[in-house]
CSV table of N, CA and C in Angstrom, one decimal:
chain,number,residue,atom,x,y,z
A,1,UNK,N,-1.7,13.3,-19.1
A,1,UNK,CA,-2.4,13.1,-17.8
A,1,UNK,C,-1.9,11.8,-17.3
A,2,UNK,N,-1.5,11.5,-15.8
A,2,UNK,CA,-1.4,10.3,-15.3
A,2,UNK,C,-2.4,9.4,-15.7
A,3,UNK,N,-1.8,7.6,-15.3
A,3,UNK,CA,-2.3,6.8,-15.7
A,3,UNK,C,-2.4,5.7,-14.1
A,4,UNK,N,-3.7,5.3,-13.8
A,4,UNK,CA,-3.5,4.6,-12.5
A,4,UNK,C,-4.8,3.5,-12.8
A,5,UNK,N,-4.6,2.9,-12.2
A,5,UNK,CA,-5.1,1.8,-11.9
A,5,UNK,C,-5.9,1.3,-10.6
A,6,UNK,N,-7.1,1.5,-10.3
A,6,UNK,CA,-7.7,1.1,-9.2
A,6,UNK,C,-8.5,0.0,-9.2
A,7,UNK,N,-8.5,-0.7,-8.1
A,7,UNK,CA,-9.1,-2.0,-7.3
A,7,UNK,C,-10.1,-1.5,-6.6
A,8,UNK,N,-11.3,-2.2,-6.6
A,8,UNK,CA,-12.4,-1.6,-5.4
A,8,UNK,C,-13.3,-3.3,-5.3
A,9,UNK,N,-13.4,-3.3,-3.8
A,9,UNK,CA,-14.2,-4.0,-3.3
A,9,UNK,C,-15.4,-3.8,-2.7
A,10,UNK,N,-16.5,-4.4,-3.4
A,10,UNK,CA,-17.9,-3.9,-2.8
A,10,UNK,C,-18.1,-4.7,-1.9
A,11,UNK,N,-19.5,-4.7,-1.3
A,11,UNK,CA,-20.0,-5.6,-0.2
A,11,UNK,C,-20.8,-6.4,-1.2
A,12,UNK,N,-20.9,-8.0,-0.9
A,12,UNK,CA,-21.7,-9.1,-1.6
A,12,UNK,C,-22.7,-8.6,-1.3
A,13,UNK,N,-23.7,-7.8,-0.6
A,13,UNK,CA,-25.1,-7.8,-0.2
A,13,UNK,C,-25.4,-6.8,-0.8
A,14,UNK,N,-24.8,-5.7,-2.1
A,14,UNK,CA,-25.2,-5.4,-3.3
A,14,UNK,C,-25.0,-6.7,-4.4
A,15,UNK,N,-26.1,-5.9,-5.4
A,15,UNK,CA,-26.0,-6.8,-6.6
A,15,UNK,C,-25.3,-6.1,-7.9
A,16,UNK,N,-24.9,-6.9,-9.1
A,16,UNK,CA,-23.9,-6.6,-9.7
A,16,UNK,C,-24.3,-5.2,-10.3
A,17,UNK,N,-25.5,-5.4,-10.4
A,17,UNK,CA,-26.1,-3.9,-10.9
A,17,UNK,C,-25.8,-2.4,-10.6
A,18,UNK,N,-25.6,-2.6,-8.9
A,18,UNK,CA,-25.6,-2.1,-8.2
A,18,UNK,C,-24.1,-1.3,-8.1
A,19,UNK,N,-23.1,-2.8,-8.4
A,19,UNK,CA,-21.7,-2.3,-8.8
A,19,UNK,C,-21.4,-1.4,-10.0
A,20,UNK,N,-21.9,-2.3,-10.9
A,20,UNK,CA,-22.2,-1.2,-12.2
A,20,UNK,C,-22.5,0.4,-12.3
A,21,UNK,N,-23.1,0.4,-11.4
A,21,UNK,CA,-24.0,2.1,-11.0
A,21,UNK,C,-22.5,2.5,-10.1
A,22,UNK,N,-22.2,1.8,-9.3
A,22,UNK,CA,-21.1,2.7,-8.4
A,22,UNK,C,-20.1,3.2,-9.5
A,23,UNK,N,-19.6,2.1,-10.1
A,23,UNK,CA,-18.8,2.4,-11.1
A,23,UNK,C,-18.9,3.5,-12.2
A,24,UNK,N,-20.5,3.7,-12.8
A,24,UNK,CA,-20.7,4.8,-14.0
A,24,UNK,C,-20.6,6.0,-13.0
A,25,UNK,N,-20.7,6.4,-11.9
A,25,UNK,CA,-20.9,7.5,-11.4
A,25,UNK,C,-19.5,7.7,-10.8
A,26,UNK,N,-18.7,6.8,-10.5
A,26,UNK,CA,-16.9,7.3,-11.1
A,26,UNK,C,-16.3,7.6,-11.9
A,27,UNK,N,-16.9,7.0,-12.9
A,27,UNK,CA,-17.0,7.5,-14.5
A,27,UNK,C,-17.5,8.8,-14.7
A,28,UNK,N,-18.4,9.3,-14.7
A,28,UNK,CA,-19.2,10.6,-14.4
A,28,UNK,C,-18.4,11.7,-13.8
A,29,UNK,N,-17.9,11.0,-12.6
A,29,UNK,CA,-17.4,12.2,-11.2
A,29,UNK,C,-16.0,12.3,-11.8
A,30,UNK,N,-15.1,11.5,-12.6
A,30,UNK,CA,-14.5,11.2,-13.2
A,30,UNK,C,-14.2,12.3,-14.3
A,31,UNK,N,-15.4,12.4,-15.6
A,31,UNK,CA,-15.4,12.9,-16.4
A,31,UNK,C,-15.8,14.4,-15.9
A,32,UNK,N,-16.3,14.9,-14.8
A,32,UNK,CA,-16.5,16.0,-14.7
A,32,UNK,C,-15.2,17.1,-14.2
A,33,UNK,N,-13.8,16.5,-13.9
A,33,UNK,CA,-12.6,17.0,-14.0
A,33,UNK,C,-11.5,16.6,-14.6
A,34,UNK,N,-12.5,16.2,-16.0
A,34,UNK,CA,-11.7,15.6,-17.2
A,34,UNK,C,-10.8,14.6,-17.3
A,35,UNK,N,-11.2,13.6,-16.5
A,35,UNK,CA,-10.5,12.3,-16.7
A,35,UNK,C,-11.4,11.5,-17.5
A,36,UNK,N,-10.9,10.0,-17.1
A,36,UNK,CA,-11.9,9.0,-18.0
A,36,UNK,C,-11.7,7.7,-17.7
A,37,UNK,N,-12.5,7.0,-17.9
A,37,UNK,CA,-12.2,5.6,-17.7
A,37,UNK,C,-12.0,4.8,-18.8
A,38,UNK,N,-10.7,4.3,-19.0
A,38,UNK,CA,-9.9,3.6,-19.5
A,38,UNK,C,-10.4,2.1,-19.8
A,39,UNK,N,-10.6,1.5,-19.0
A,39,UNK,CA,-10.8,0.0,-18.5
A,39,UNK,C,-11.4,-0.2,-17.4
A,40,UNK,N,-12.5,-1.4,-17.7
A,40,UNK,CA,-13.7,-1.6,-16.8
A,40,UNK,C,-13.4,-3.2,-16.6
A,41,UNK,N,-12.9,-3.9,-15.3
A,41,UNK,CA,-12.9,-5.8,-15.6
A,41,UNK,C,-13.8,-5.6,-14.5
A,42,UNK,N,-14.7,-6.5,-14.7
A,42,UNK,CA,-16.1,-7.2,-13.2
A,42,UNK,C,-15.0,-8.7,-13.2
A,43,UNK,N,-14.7,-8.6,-11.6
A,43,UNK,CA,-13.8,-10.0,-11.4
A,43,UNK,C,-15.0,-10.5,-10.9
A,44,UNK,N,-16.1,-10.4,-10.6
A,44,UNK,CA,-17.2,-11.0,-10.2
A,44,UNK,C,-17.1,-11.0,-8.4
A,45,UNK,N,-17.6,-12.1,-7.9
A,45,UNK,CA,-17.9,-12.1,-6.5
A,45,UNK,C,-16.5,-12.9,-5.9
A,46,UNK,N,-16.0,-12.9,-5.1
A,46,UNK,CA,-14.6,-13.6,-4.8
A,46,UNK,C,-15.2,-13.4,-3.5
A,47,UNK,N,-14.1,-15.0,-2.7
A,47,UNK,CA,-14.1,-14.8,-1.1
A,47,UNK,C,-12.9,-14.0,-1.1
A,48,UNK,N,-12.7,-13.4,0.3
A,48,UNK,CA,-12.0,-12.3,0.9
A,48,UNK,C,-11.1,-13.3,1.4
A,49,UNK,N,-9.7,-13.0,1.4
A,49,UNK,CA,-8.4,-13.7,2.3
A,49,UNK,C,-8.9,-13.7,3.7
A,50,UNK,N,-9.3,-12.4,4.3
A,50,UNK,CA,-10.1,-12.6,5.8
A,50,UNK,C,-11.1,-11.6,5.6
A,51,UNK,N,-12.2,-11.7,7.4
A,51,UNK,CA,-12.9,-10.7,7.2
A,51,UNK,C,-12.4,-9.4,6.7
A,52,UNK,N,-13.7,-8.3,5.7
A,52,UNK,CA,-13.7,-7.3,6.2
A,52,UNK,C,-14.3,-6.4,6.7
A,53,UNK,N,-14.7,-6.1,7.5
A,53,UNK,CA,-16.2,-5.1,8.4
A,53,UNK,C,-17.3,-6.0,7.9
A,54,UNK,N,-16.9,-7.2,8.7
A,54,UNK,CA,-18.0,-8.0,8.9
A,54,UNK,C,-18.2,-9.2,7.9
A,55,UNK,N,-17.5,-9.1,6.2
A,55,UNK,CA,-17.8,-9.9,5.2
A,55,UNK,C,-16.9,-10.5,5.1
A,56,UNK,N,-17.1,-11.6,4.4
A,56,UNK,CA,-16.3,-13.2,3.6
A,56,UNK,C,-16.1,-13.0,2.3
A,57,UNK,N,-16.8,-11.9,1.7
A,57,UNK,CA,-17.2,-12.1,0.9
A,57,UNK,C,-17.4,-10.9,-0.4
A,58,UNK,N,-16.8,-10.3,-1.4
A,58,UNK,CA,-16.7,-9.0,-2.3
A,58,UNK,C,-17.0,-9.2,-3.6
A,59,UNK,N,-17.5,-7.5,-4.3
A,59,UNK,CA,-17.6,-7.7,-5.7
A,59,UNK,C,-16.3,-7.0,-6.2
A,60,UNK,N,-15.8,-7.5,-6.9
A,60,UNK,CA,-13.9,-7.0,-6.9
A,60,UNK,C,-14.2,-6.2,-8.2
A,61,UNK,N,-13.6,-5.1,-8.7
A,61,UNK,CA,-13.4,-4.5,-10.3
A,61,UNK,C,-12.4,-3.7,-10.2
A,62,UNK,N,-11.8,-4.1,-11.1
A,62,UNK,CA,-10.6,-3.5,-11.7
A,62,UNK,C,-10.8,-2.2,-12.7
A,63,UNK,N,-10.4,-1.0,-12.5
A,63,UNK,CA,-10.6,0.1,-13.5
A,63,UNK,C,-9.2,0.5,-14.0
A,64,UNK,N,-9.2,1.2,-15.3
A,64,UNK,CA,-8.0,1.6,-16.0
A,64,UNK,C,-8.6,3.1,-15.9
A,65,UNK,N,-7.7,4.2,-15.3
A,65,UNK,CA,-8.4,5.6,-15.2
A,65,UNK,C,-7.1,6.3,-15.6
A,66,UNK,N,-7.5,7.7,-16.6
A,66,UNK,CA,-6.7,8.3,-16.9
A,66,UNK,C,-7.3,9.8,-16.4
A,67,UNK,N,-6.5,10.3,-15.4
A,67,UNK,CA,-7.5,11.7,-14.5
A,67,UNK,C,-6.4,12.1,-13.8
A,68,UNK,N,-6.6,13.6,-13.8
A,68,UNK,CA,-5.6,14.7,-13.2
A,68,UNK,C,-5.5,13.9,-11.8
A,69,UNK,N,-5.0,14.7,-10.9
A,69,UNK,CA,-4.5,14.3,-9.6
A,69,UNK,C,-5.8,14.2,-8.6
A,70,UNK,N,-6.5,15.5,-9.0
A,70,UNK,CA,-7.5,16.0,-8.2
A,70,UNK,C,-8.5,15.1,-8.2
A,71,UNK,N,-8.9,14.6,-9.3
A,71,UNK,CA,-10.1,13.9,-9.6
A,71,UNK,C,-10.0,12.7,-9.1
A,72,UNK,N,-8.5,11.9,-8.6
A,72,UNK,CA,-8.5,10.8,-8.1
A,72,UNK,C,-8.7,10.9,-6.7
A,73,UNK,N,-8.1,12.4,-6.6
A,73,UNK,CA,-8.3,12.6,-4.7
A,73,UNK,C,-10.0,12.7,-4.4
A,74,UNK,N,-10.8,13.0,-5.5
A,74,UNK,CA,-12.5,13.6,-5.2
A,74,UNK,C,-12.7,11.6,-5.1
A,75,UNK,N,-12.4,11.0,-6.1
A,75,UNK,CA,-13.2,10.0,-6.3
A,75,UNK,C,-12.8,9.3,-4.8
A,76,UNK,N,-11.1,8.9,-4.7
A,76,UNK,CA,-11.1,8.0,-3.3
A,76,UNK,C,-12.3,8.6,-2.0
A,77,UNK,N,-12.0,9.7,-2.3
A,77,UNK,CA,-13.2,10.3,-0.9
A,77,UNK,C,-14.1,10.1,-1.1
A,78,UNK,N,-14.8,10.0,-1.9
A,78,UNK,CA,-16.6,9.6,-2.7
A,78,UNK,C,-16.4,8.4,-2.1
A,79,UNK,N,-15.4,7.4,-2.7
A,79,UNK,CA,-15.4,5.7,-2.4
A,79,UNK,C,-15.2,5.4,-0.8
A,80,UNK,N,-14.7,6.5,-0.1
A,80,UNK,CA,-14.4,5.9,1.6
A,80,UNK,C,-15.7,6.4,2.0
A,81,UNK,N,-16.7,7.5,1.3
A,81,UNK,CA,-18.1,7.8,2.1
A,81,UNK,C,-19.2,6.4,1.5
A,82,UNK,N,-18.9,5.8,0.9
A,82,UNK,CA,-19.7,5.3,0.3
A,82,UNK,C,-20.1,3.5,1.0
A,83,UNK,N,-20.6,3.1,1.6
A,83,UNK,CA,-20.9,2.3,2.5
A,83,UNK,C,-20.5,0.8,1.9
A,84,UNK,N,-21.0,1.0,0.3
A,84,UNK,CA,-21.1,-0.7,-0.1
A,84,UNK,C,-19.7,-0.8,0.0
A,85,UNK,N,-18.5,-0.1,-0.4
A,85,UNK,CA,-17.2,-0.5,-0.9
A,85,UNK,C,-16.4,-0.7,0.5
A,86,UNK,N,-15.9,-1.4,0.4
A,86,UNK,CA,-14.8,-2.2,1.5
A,86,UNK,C,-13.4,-1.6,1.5
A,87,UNK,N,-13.0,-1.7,0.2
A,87,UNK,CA,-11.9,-1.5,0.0
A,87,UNK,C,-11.3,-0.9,-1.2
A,88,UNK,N,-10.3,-0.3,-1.5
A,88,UNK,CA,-9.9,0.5,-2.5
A,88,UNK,C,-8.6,0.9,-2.6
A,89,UNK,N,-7.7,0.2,-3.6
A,89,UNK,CA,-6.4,0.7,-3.9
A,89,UNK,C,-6.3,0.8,-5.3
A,90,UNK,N,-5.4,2.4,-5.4
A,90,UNK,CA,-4.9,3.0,-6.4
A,90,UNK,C,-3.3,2.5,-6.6
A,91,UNK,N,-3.2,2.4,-7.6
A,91,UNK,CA,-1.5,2.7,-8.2
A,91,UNK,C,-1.8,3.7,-9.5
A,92,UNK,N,-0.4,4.5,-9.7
A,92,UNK,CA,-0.1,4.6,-10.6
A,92,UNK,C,0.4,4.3,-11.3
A,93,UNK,N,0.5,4.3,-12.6
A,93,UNK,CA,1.2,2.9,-13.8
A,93,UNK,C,1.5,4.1,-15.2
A,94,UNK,N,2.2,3.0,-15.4
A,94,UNK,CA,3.1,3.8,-16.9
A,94,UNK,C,2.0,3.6,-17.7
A,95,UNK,N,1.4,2.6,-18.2
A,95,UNK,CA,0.4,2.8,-19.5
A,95,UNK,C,-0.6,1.5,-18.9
A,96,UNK,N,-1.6,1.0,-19.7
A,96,UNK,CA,-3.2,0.4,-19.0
A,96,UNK,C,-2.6,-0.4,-20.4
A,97,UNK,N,-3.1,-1.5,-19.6
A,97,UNK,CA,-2.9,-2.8,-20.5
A,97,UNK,C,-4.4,-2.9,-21.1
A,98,UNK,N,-4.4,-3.1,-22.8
A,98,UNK,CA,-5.9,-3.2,-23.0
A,98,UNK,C,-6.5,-4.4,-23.0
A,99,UNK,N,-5.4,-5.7,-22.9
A,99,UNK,CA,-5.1,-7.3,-22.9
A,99,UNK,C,-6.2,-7.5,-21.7
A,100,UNK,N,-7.0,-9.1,-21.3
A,100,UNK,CA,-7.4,-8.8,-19.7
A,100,UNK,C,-6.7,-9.1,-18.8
A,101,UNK,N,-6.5,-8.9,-17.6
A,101,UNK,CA,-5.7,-9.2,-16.7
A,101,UNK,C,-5.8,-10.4,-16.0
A,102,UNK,N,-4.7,-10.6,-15.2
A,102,UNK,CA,-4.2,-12.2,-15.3
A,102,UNK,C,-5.9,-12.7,-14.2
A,103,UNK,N,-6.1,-11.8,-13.4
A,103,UNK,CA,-7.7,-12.2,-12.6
A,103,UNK,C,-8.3,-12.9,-13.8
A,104,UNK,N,-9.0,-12.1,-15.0
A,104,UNK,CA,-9.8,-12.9,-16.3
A,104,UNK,C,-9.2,-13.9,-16.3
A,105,UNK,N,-8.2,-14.2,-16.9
A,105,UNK,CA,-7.1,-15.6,-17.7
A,105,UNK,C,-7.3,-16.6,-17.0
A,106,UNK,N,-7.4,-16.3,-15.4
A,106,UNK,CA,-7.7,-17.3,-14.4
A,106,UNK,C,-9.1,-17.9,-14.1
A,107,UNK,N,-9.5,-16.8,-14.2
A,107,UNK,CA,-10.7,-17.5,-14.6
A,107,UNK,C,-11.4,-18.4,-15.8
A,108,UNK,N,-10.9,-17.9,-16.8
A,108,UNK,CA,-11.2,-19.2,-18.2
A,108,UNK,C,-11.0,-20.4,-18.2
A,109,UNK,N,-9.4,-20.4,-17.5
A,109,UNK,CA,-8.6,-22.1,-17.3
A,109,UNK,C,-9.2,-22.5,-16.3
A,110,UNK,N,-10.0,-22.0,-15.2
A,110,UNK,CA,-10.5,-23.3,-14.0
A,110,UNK,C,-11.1,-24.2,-14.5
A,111,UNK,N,-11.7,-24.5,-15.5
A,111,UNK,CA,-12.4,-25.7,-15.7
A,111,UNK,C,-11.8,-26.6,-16.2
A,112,UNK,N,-10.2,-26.8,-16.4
A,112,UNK,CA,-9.1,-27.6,-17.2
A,112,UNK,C,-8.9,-28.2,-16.0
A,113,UNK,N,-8.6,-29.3,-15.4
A,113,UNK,CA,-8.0,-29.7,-14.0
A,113,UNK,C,-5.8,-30.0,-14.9
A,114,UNK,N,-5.4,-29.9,-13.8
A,114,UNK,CA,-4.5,-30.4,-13.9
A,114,UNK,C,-3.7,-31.7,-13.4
A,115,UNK,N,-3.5,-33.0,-14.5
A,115,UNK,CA,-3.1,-33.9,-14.1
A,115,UNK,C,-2.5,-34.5,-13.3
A,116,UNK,N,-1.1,-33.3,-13.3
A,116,UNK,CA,-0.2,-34.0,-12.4
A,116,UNK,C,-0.6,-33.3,-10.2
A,117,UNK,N,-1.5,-32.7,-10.9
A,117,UNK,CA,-2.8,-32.3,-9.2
A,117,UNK,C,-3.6,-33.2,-8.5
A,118,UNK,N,-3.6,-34.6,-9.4
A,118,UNK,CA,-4.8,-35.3,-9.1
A,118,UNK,C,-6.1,-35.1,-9.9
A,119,UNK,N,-6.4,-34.6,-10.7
A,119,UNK,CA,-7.5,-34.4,-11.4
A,119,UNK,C,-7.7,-34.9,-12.6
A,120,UNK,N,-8.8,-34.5,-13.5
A,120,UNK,CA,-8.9,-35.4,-14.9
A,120,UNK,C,-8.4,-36.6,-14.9
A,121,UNK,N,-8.0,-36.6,-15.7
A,121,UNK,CA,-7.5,-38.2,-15.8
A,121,UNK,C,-6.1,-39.2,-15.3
A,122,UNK,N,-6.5,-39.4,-14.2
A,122,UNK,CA,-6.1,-40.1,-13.3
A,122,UNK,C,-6.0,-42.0,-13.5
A,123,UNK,N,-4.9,-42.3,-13.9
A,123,UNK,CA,-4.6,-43.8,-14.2
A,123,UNK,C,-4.5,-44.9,-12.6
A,124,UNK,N,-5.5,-45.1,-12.4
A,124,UNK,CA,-5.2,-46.5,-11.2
A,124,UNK,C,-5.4,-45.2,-9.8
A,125,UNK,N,-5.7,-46.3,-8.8
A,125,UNK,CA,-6.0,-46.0,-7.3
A,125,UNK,C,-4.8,-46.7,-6.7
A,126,UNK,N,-5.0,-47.1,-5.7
A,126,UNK,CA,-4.2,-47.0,-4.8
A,126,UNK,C,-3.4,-48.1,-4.4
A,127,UNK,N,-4.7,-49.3,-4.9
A,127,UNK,CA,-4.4,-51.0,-4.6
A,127,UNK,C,-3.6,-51.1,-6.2
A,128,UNK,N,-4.2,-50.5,-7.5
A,128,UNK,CA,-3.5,-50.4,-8.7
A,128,UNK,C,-1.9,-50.3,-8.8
A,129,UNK,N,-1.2,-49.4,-8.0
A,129,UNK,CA,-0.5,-48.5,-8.4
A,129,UNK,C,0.8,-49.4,-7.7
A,130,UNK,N,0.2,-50.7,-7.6
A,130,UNK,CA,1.7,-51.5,-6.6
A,130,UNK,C,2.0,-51.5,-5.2
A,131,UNK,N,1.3,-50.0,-4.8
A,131,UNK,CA,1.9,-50.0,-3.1
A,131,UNK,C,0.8,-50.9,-2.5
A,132,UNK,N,2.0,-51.4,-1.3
A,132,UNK,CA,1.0,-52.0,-0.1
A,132,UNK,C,0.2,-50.7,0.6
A,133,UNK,N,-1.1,-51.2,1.3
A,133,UNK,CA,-1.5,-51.0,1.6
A,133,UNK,C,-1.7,-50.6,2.9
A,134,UNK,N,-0.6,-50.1,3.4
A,134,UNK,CA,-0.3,-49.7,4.5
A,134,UNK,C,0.9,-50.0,5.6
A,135,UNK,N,1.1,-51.2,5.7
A,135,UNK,CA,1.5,-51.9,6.6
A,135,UNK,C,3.2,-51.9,5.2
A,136,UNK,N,4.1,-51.4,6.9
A,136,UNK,CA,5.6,-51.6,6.5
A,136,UNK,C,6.1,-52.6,6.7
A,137,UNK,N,7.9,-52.8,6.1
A,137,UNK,CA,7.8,-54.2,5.9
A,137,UNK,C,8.6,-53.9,7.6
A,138,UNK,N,8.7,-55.2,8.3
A,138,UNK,CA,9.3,-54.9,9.4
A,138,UNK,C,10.9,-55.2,9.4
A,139,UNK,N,11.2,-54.3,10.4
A,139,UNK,CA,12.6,-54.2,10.2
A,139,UNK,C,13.4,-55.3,10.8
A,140,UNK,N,14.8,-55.5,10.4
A,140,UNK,CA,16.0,-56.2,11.4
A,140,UNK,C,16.1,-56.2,12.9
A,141,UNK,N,16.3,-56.9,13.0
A,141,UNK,CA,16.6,-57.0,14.6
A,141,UNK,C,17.9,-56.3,14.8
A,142,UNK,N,18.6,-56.4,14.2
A,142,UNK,CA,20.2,-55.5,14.0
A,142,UNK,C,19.9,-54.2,14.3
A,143,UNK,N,18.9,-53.7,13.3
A,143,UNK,CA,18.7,-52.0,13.2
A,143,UNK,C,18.2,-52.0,14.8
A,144,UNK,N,17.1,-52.0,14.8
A,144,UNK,CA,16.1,-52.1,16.5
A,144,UNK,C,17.7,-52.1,17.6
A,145,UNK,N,18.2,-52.9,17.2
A,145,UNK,CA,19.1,-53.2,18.6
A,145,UNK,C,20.2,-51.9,18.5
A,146,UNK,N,21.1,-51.7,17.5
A,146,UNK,CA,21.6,-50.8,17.3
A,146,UNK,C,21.6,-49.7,17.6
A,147,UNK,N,20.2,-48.9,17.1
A,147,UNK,CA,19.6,-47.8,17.7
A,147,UNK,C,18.7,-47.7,19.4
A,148,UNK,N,19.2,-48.8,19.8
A,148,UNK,CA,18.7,-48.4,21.0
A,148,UNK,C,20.1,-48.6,22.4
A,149,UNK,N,21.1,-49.1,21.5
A,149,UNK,CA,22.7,-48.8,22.0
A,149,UNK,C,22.9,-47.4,22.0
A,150,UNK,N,22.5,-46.7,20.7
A,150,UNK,CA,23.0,-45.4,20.4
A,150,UNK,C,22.3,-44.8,21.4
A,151,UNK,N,20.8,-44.6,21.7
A,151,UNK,CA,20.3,-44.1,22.3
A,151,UNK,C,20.9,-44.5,23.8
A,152,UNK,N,21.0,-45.0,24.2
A,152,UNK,CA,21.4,-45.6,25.9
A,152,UNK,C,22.6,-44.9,26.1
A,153,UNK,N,22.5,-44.4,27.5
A,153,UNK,CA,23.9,-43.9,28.1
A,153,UNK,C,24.5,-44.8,28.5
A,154,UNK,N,25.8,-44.6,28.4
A,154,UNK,CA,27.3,-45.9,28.8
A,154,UNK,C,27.0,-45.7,30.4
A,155,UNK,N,27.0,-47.4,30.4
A,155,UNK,CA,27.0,-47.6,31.9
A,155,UNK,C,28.4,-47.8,32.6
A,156,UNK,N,28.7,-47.1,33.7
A,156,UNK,CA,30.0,-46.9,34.2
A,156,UNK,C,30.5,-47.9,35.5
């Protein structure tokens, strides 16, 4: 049986519970044309790159589905009648990673800052660090005059 991979975005104005339920009953609608679900990730609540029909704001999940052809065609139609979900893309894939996906991974490390970002630990401010404080050193009179030769049309 094919192996695919779907993304679905709910509307923030369900609760996760609520996601959960959408999902067992693709599982269900799923298993009633002998597919299955493979892999379940809750990416949690993310902001949206832009609106969509109206929101900032989604419950993202990642599923690993292994289901005839048909069953993926019943489920996308179930998911575009279904009001809370936003959005929904399928791929097909060679095999389902049972590892989490790089969404999870990314989530564990946010609480690490990265040094060379400006974060954690950070040696000296600004007066520390040697530079003046704003003010350049002023230039030659040579340079000034020079470039304002170059600039000037030859007078005839």
């Amino acid at each position: 049986m094919p192996l695919y991979e779907t993304v679905l975005i709910a509307r923030n104005d369900v609760s996760p519970a609520q996601v959960e339920a959408i999902v067992d009953n693709i599982a269900n609608l799923l298993g009633e044309y002998g597919g299955k679900v493979l892999k379940r990730e809750f990416w949690g609540l993310r902001t949206l790159a832009y609106r969509i029909k109206k929101n900032r704001k989604g419950h993202y999940v990642l599923l690993g589905i292994e289901a005839p052809i048909a069953a993926m065609r019943e489920m996308e139609r179930q998911l575009g009648l279904n009001e809370d979900i936003l959005r929904v893309m399928t791929l097909r894939v060679e095999d389902i990673d049972e590892a989490p996906s790089p969404m999870m991974s990314r989530k564990d490390e946010r609480g690490e800052r990265n040094p060379s970002r400006g974060g954690g630990g950070r040696s000296g401010g600004r007066f520390e660090s040697g530079r003046s404080g704003g003010r350049r050193a002023p230039e030659s009179s040579e340079a000034r005059t020079s470039e304002v030769r170059a600039e000037a049309p030859a007078a005839e």
